[in-house]
mmCIF file of C-alpha atoms in Angstrom:
data_model
loop_
_atom_site.group_PDB
_atom_site.id
_atom_site.type_symbol
_atom_site.label_atom_id
_atom_site.label_comp_id
_atom_site.label_asym_id
_atom_site.label_seq_id
_atom_site.Cartn_x
_atom_site.Cartn_y
_atom_site.Cartn_z
ATOM 1 C CA MET A 1 16.033 112.274 7.199
ATOM 2 C CA ALA A 2 19.031 114.021 6.367
ATOM 3 C CA GLU A 3 20.425 116.189 8.841
ATOM 4 C CA GLN A 4 19.908 119.451 7.841
ATOM 5 C CA LEU A 5 23.516 121.461 6.045
ATOM 6 C CA ARG A 6 25.686 123.375 7.658
ATOM 7 C CA LEU A 7 28.254 125.778 7.090
ATOM 8 C CA MET A 8 30.795 128.654 9.084
ATOM 9 C CA ALA A 9 32.850 130.865 7.200
ATOM 10 C CA VAL A 10 35.263 132.564 9.046
ATOM 11 C CA HIS A 11 36.856 136.041 8.305
ATOM 12 C CA ALA A 12 38.872 139.011 10.289
ATOM 13 C CA HIS A 13 36.045 142.202 8.948
ATOM 14 C CA PRO A 14 32.662 143.123 7.403
ATOM 15 C CA ASP A 15 33.084 142.208 3.845
ATOM 16 C CA ASP A 16 35.846 139.610 3.874
ATOM 17 C CA GLU A 17 32.684 137.674 3.323
ATOM 18 C CA SER A 18 31.864 139.298 0.596
ATOM 19 C CA SER A 19 34.983 139.914 -1.047
ATOM 20 C CA LYS A 20 36.003 135.980 -0.633
ATOM 21 C CA GLY A 21 33.630 132.630 -0.661
ATOM 22 C CA ALA A 22 30.806 134.936 -0.903
ATOM 23 C CA ALA A 23 29.229 133.086 -4.584
ATOM 24 C CA THR A 24 29.817 129.713 -3.650
ATOM 25 C CA MET A 25 27.442 130.390 0.038
ATOM 26 C CA ALA A 26 24.722 131.582 -1.785
ATOM 27 C CA LYS A 27 24.636 128.937 -3.660
ATOM 28 C CA TYR A 28 24.805 126.675 -1.150
ATOM 29 C CA VAL A 29 22.103 128.808 0.958
ATOM 30 C CA ALA A 30 20.050 128.524 -2.909
ATOM 31 C CA GLN A 31 19.963 124.622 -1.954
ATOM 32 C CA GLY A 32 18.807 125.411 2.084
ATOM 33 C CA VAL A 33 22.235 124.649 3.503
ATOM 34 C CA ASP A 34 22.378 126.812 7.249
ATOM 35 C CA VAL A 35 25.418 129.093 6.812
ATOM 36 C CA LEU A 36 26.499 131.397 9.069
ATOM 37 C CA VAL A 37 29.621 134.207 9.155
ATOM 38 C CA VAL A 38 31.403 134.502 11.396
ATOM 39 C CA THR A 39 33.229 137.975 11.348
ATOM 40 C CA CYS A 40 36.264 137.455 14.281
ATOM 41 C CA THR A 41 36.620 141.961 14.306
ATOM 42 C CA GLY A 42 33.878 145.136 13.574
ATOM 43 C CA GLY A 43 36.577 146.745 11.355
ATOM 44 C CA GLU A 44 36.838 149.509 13.208
ATOM 45 C CA ARG A 45 40.796 150.629 11.549
ATOM 46 C CA GLY A 46 39.648 150.004 7.646
ATOM 47 C CA SER A 47 40.164 152.368 4.987
ATOM 48 C CA VAL A 48 37.640 154.683 3.272
ATOM 49 C CA LEU A 49 38.392 153.026 0.362
ATOM 50 C CA ASN A 50 35.271 154.361 -2.134
ATOM 51 C CA PRO A 51 36.030 158.253 -2.740
ATOM 52 C CA LYS A 52 32.994 159.438 -2.395
ATOM 53 C CA LEU A 53 32.373 158.695 1.405
ATOM 54 C CA ASP A 54 35.372 160.007 2.337
ATOM 55 C CA ARG A 55 34.393 162.342 4.894
ATOM 56 C CA PRO A 56 34.445 163.332 8.206
ATOM 57 C CA ASP A 57 30.871 162.595 9.486
ATOM 58 C CA VAL A 58 31.684 158.989 8.449
ATOM 59 C CA TRP A 59 34.739 158.465 9.655
ATOM 60 C CA ALA A 60 33.454 159.894 12.698
ATOM 61 C CA ASN A 61 31.189 156.489 13.035
ATOM 62 C CA ILE A 62 32.737 154.086 10.594
ATOM 63 C CA GLY A 63 32.260 151.115 13.783
ATOM 64 C CA GLU A 64 28.795 151.708 13.357
ATOM 65 C CA ILE A 65 28.513 152.681 9.337
ATOM 66 C CA ARG A 66 30.453 149.311 9.206
ATOM 67 C CA ARG A 67 27.931 147.155 11.123
ATOM 68 C CA ALA A 68 24.911 147.753 9.347
ATOM 69 C CA GLU A 69 27.388 147.987 6.201
ATOM 70 C CA MET A 70 27.821 143.699 8.218
ATOM 71 C CA ASP A 71 23.860 143.046 7.803
ATOM 72 C CA ALA A 72 23.169 144.695 4.395
ATOM 73 C CA ALA A 73 25.335 142.495 2.622
ATOM 74 C CA ARG A 74 24.508 139.009 4.860
ATOM 75 C CA ALA A 75 20.405 140.065 4.357
ATOM 76 C CA ILE A 76 21.493 139.606 -0.144
ATOM 77 C CA LEU A 77 23.638 136.784 0.707
ATOM 78 C CA GLY A 78 20.866 135.004 3.077
ATOM 79 C CA VAL A 79 23.194 133.954 5.776
ATOM 80 C CA ASP A 80 23.314 134.214 9.303
ATOM 81 C CA GLN A 81 26.463 136.186 10.767
ATOM 82 C CA ALA A 82 27.596 136.715 14.170
ATOM 83 C CA TRP A 83 30.431 138.950 15.757
ATOM 84 C CA LEU A 84 33.612 137.611 17.904
ATOM 85 C CA GLY A 85 33.470 140.519 19.024
ATOM 86 C CA PHE A 86 37.416 141.320 18.939
ATOM 87 C CA VAL A 87 38.925 145.079 18.023
ATOM 88 C CA ASP A 88 40.487 145.397 14.021
ATOM 89 C CA SER A 89 44.461 145.836 14.476
ATOM 90 C CA GLY A 90 44.885 147.755 11.247
ATOM 91 C CA LEU A 91 47.279 147.480 8.368
ATOM 92 C CA PRO A 92 49.937 148.649 9.692
ATOM 93 C CA GLU A 93 52.270 150.289 7.313
ATOM 94 C CA GLY A 94 56.372 151.860 7.200
ATOM 95 C CA ASP A 95 59.562 150.819 7.408
ATOM 96 C CA PRO A 96 59.919 149.839 10.444
ATOM 97 C CA LEU A 97 56.337 148.574 10.589
ATOM 98 C CA PRO A 98 55.475 150.355 14.253
ATOM 99 C CA PRO A 99 53.933 148.219 16.590
ATOM 100 C CA LEU A 100 50.218 147.305 16.378
ATOM 101 C CA PRO A 101 47.702 149.132 18.724
ATOM 102 C CA GLY A 102 47.773 147.576 21.892
ATOM 103 C CA GLY A 103 44.192 145.429 22.269
ATOM 104 C CA CYS A 104 43.846 144.745 18.452
ATOM 105 C CA PHE A 105 42.928 141.498 17.831
ATOM 106 C CA ALA A 106 46.691 140.332 16.121
ATOM 107 C CA LEU A 107 47.878 140.521 19.735
ATOM 108 C CA GLN A 108 45.158 138.327 22.085
ATOM 109 C CA ASP A 109 46.411 135.163 23.067
ATOM 110 C CA VAL A 110 45.649 131.947 20.631
ATOM 111 C CA GLU A 111 44.168 130.283 23.413
ATOM 112 C CA VAL A 112 41.880 132.713 24.662
ATOM 113 C CA ALA A 113 40.334 133.812 21.435
ATOM 114 C CA ALA A 114 39.494 131.295 20.609
ATOM 115 C CA GLY A 115 37.190 130.236 23.403
ATOM 116 C CA PRO A 116 33.785 132.643 21.342
ATOM 117 C CA LEU A 117 34.826 130.816 18.250
ATOM 118 C CA VAL A 118 35.007 126.978 20.363
ATOM 119 C CA ARG A 119 31.384 128.071 21.656
ATOM 120 C CA LEU A 120 29.716 129.276 18.271
ATOM 121 C CA MET A 121 31.117 126.890 16.336
ATOM 122 C CA ARG A 122 29.079 123.569 19.547
ATOM 123 C CA GLU A 123 25.720 126.008 18.917
ATOM 124 C CA PHE A 124 25.847 126.285 15.251
ATOM 125 C CA ARG A 125 27.058 123.383 14.563
ATOM 126 C CA PRO A 126 28.753 123.224 11.039
ATOM 127 C CA HIS A 127 29.599 119.851 9.546
ATOM 128 C CA VAL A 128 32.269 122.533 7.041
ATOM 129 C CA VAL A 129 34.032 125.083 8.024
ATOM 130 C CA THR A 130 36.157 127.613 5.881
ATOM 131 C CA THR A 131 38.804 129.856 6.877
ATOM 132 C CA TYR A 132 42.504 131.537 6.291
ATOM 133 C CA ASP A 133 45.724 129.463 4.930
ATOM 134 C CA GLU A 134 48.004 130.223 6.739
ATOM 135 C CA GLU A 135 49.863 133.817 5.817
ATOM 136 C CA GLY A 136 45.728 135.372 6.152
ATOM 137 C CA GLY A 137 44.987 134.914 2.593
ATOM 138 C CA TYR A 138 47.503 138.101 2.432
ATOM 139 C CA PRO A 139 49.063 139.539 5.445
ATOM 140 C CA HIS A 140 47.370 141.335 7.385
ATOM 141 C CA PRO A 141 47.433 140.279 10.827
ATOM 142 C CA ASP A 142 43.868 140.436 11.450
ATOM 143 C CA HIS A 143 43.676 137.412 8.474
ATOM 144 C CA ILE A 144 46.639 135.861 10.097
ATOM 145 C CA MET A 145 45.168 135.747 13.660
ATOM 146 C CA CYS A 146 42.056 134.114 12.005
ATOM 147 C CA HIS A 147 43.491 131.605 10.477
ATOM 148 C CA LYS A 148 45.147 130.930 14.152
ATOM 149 C CA VAL A 149 42.008 131.408 15.843
ATOM 150 C CA SER A 150 40.260 129.048 13.021
ATOM 151 C CA MET A 151 42.976 126.000 13.497
ATOM 152 C CA ALA A 152 42.489 126.206 17.388
ATOM 153 C CA ALA A 153 38.555 126.064 17.212
ATOM 154 C CA PHE A 154 38.710 123.865 14.662
ATOM 155 C CA GLU A 155 40.976 121.080 16.821
ATOM 156 C CA ALA A 156 39.219 122.262 19.898
ATOM 157 C CA ALA A 157 35.329 122.621 19.839
ATOM 158 C CA GLY A 158 34.363 117.837 19.168
ATOM 159 C CA ASP A 159 37.743 117.583 22.053
ATOM 160 C CA PRO A 160 34.874 117.370 25.727
ATOM 161 C CA GLU A 161 38.651 118.372 27.676
ATOM 162 C CA ARG A 162 38.870 121.486 25.395
ATOM 163 C CA TYR A 163 36.573 124.871 26.726
ATOM 164 C CA PRO A 164 34.336 122.328 29.198
ATOM 165 C CA GLU A 165 32.291 125.183 29.888
ATOM 166 C CA LEU A 166 31.257 126.645 26.448
ATOM 167 C CA GLY A 167 28.869 123.419 25.163
ATOM 168 C CA ALA A 168 28.617 120.496 24.131
ATOM 169 C CA PRO A 169 30.929 119.090 21.794
ATOM 170 C CA TRP A 170 30.669 119.381 18.065
ATOM 171 C CA GLN A 171 33.445 118.058 15.731
ATOM 172 C CA PRO A 172 33.186 120.005 11.869
ATOM 173 C CA LEU A 173 34.185 117.556 9.577
ATOM 174 C CA LYS A 174 36.382 119.370 6.960
ATOM 175 C CA LEU A 175 38.208 123.177 6.964
ATOM 176 C CA TYR A 176 39.414 124.381 3.746
ATOM 177 C CA TYR A 177 41.186 127.663 2.647
ATOM 178 C CA ASP A 178 39.830 130.342 0.526
ATOM 179 C CA ILE A 179 42.341 130.145 -2.770
ATOM 180 C CA GLY A 180 40.880 133.750 -3.740
ATOM 181 C CA PHE A 181 43.008 134.361 -6.725
ATOM 182 C CA SER A 182 46.089 132.149 -8.403
ATOM 183 C CA LYS A 183 48.134 132.574 -11.321
ATOM 184 C CA GLY A 184 45.954 130.910 -13.262
ATOM 185 C CA LYS A 185 42.366 132.362 -12.653
ATOM 186 C CA ILE A 186 43.914 135.811 -12.815
ATOM 187 C CA MET A 187 45.778 135.283 -16.218
ATOM 188 C CA ALA A 188 42.422 133.653 -17.614
ATOM 189 C CA LEU A 189 40.283 136.615 -16.638
ATOM 190 C CA HIS A 190 43.832 138.950 -18.115
ATOM 191 C CA GLU A 191 43.415 137.328 -20.948
ATOM 192 C CA GLY A 192 39.927 137.376 -21.745
ATOM 193 C CA MET A 193 39.586 140.607 -21.330
ATOM 194 C CA LEU A 194 42.503 141.169 -24.546
ATOM 195 C CA ALA A 195 40.455 138.640 -26.161
ATOM 196 C CA ALA A 196 37.684 141.237 -26.227
ATOM 197 C CA GLY A 197 39.581 144.480 -26.830
ATOM 198 C CA LEU A 198 39.026 145.415 -23.190
ATOM 199 C CA GLU A 199 41.961 147.138 -21.275
ATOM 200 C CA SER A 200 43.008 143.884 -18.761
ATOM 201 C CA PRO A 201 42.527 145.719 -15.146
ATOM 202 C CA TYR A 202 45.816 142.778 -14.359
ATOM 203 C CA GLU A 203 48.418 144.471 -15.958
ATOM 204 C CA GLU A 204 50.817 145.419 -13.571
ATOM 205 C CA TRP A 205 49.564 142.468 -10.870
ATOM 206 C CA LEU A 206 51.248 139.849 -13.446
ATOM 207 C CA LYS A 207 54.343 141.021 -13.761
ATOM 208 C CA ARG A 208 54.063 141.994 -9.665
ATOM 209 C CA TRP A 209 53.594 137.940 -9.067
ATOM 210 C CA GLU A 210 56.581 136.868 -11.599
ATOM 211 C CA ASP A 211 58.519 137.106 -7.990
ATOM 212 C CA ARG A 212 55.686 135.623 -6.217
ATOM 213 C CA PRO A 213 53.912 132.432 -5.055
ATOM 214 C CA ASP A 214 51.664 130.895 -6.765
ATOM 215 C CA LYS A 215 48.866 128.622 -5.023
ATOM 216 C CA GLY A 216 47.063 127.296 -7.498
ATOM 217 C CA PRO A 217 48.447 123.588 -7.215
ATOM 218 C CA ARG A 218 46.981 123.997 -3.697
ATOM 219 C CA ILE A 219 43.673 124.519 -4.789
ATOM 220 C CA THR A 220 41.884 120.531 -4.251
ATOM 221 C CA THR A 221 38.411 121.634 -4.901
ATOM 222 C CA ARG A 222 36.516 124.176 -7.179
ATOM 223 C CA VAL A 223 32.933 124.861 -6.690
ATOM 224 C CA GLU A 224 31.356 125.649 -9.660
ATOM 225 C CA CYS A 225 28.899 128.785 -8.608
ATOM 226 C CA ALA A 226 29.262 131.550 -11.222
ATOM 227 C CA GLU A 227 25.941 132.104 -11.483
ATOM 228 C CA TYR A 228 26.121 133.851 -8.307
ATOM 229 C CA PHE A 229 28.569 136.232 -8.870
ATOM 230 C CA PRO A 230 26.193 139.044 -9.701
ATOM 231 C CA VAL A 231 24.803 138.096 -5.320
ATOM 232 C CA ARG A 232 28.817 138.585 -4.751
ATOM 233 C CA ASP A 233 29.273 142.005 -6.324
ATOM 234 C CA ASP A 234 25.904 143.018 -4.804
ATOM 235 C CA ALA A 235 27.279 142.029 -1.321
ATOM 236 C CA LEU A 236 30.499 143.451 -2.349
ATOM 237 C CA ARG A 237 29.059 146.931 -3.497
ATOM 238 C CA ALA A 238 26.260 147.313 0.069
ATOM 239 C CA HIS A 239 30.064 147.713 1.892
ATOM 240 C CA ALA A 240 30.483 150.894 0.827
ATOM 241 C CA THR A 241 32.921 152.562 2.339
ATOM 242 C CA GLN A 242 35.474 149.158 1.230
ATOM 243 C CA VAL A 243 34.254 149.545 -2.191
ATOM 244 C CA ASP A 244 34.516 151.946 -4.961
ATOM 245 C CA PRO A 245 31.598 150.656 -7.007
ATOM 246 C CA ASP A 246 33.586 152.191 -10.175
ATOM 247 C CA GLY A 247 36.981 151.282 -8.872
ATOM 248 C CA PHE A 248 39.186 148.086 -9.881
ATOM 249 C CA TRP A 249 36.930 145.045 -8.415
ATOM 250 C CA PHE A 250 34.063 145.503 -11.371
ATOM 251 C CA HIS A 251 35.783 146.427 -14.389
ATOM 252 C CA VAL A 252 35.948 142.627 -15.811
ATOM 253 C CA PRO A 253 32.468 142.663 -18.010
ATOM 254 C CA MET A 254 30.371 140.485 -15.164
ATOM 255 C CA GLU A 255 29.202 137.558 -18.625
ATOM 256 C CA LEU A 256 33.032 137.490 -18.892
ATOM 257 C CA GLN A 257 33.763 136.141 -15.626
ATOM 258 C CA GLN A 258 31.482 134.034 -15.364
ATOM 259 C CA ARG A 259 32.992 132.806 -18.938
ATOM 260 C CA ALA A 260 36.649 132.802 -18.001
ATOM 261 C CA TRP A 261 37.104 131.279 -14.321
ATOM 262 C CA PRO A 262 33.443 130.175 -13.228
ATOM 263 C CA THR A 263 34.240 128.947 -10.181
ATOM 264 C CA GLU A 264 35.482 129.460 -6.573
ATOM 265 C CA ASP A 265 38.314 127.603 -5.003
ATOM 266 C CA PHE A 266 39.588 126.136 -1.638
ATOM 267 C CA GLU A 267 41.438 124.034 -0.348
ATOM 268 C CA LEU A 268 40.942 121.225 1.820
ATOM 269 C CA ALA A 269 43.281 121.587 5.079
ATOM 270 C CA ARG A 270 41.675 119.482 7.234
ATOM 271 C CA SER A 271 39.167 116.374 7.321
ATOM 272 C CA MET A 272 37.502 114.020 9.306
ATOM 273 C CA VAL A 273 35.489 112.069 6.111
ATOM 274 C CA ASP A 274 36.652 109.517 2.734
ATOM 275 C CA SER A 275 36.639 112.376 -0.478
ATOM 276 C CA PRO A 276 38.633 111.979 -3.168
ATOM 277 C CA LEU A 277 40.405 115.017 -3.864
ATOM 278 C CA PRO A 278 40.014 116.902 -6.712
ATOM 279 C CA GLU A 279 35.958 117.988 -5.702
ATOM 280 C CA SER A 280 33.655 120.341 -6.493
ATOM 281 C CA ASP A 281 31.478 120.655 -3.178
ATOM 282 C CA LEU A 282 32.329 121.680 0.228
ATOM 283 C CA PHE A 283 29.970 119.005 0.837
ATOM 284 C CA ALA A 284 31.968 115.562 -0.501
ATOM 285 C CA GLY A 285 32.517 113.712 1.457
ATOM 286 C CA VAL A 286 29.596 114.930 4.409
ATOM 287 C CA ARG A 287 26.302 114.427 2.755
ATOM 288 C CA GLU A 288 26.899 110.875 3.370
ATOM 289 C CA THR A 289 27.486 110.993 6.791
ATOM 290 C CA ALA A 290 25.632 113.604 8.105
ATOM 291 C CA HIS A 291 22.201 111.516 8.326
ATOM 292 C CA ALA A 292 23.965 109.439 10.889
ATOM 293 C CA ARG A 293 25.563 112.341 13.194
#
């Protein structure tokens, strides 16, 4: 009998799991895959981006509220979820940038901070791990640290000489970076809106992109998951302090999104199995070997 497939998605804050790879996770849950979201921080220093909730009572209880939002999103996606327990670093602004707050996630020693994730990998025993690229997807200190910790834990989890006190070794077979936005995707959505006679929310974004590198050529794996886009959006709306339900993310009609770009995209960064590229399945090469683990 084939072993139960397991996917671990490592994210920096509550809400990141719903804006990056959520439809892919929902698809795999529907297929019977065990999915665990790991949230590195509590999101305590996140902004309140929903104007209806930008109130003193919300700010006074932001940590507790964000945990409740995470519980709601987790239930919508059908995943399990674990907290690593680090404190949000916030997004520094200004020139020069102010120092990061003492004790925050981004200032932790990587080897020390990787320990809790190594423990989780050895307990959950994921076949596949997803995380952010070396730039964090975008340059938030916690996202960059999430990348560093994920890479360190992936390399250490299967080594019996590393962190021997944290459980029996387990080597995940593949590690992916989320590629949330490529120029091709933004262009497809933009052109789809214009063709439908609608105002595109991506006009200014594309202008700003002219001098930015495009991660599209890095995509190795495109997971067809358009039917789960509504689940993704419901989970994202559950993070009510972080998302304006009338805002940018929801301007493109669902049917247009599903038609213009029906995949979520990833870059295969590490692999212990053979799987020809390009792929359409995060478990390509794993399904054939999981029963032997």
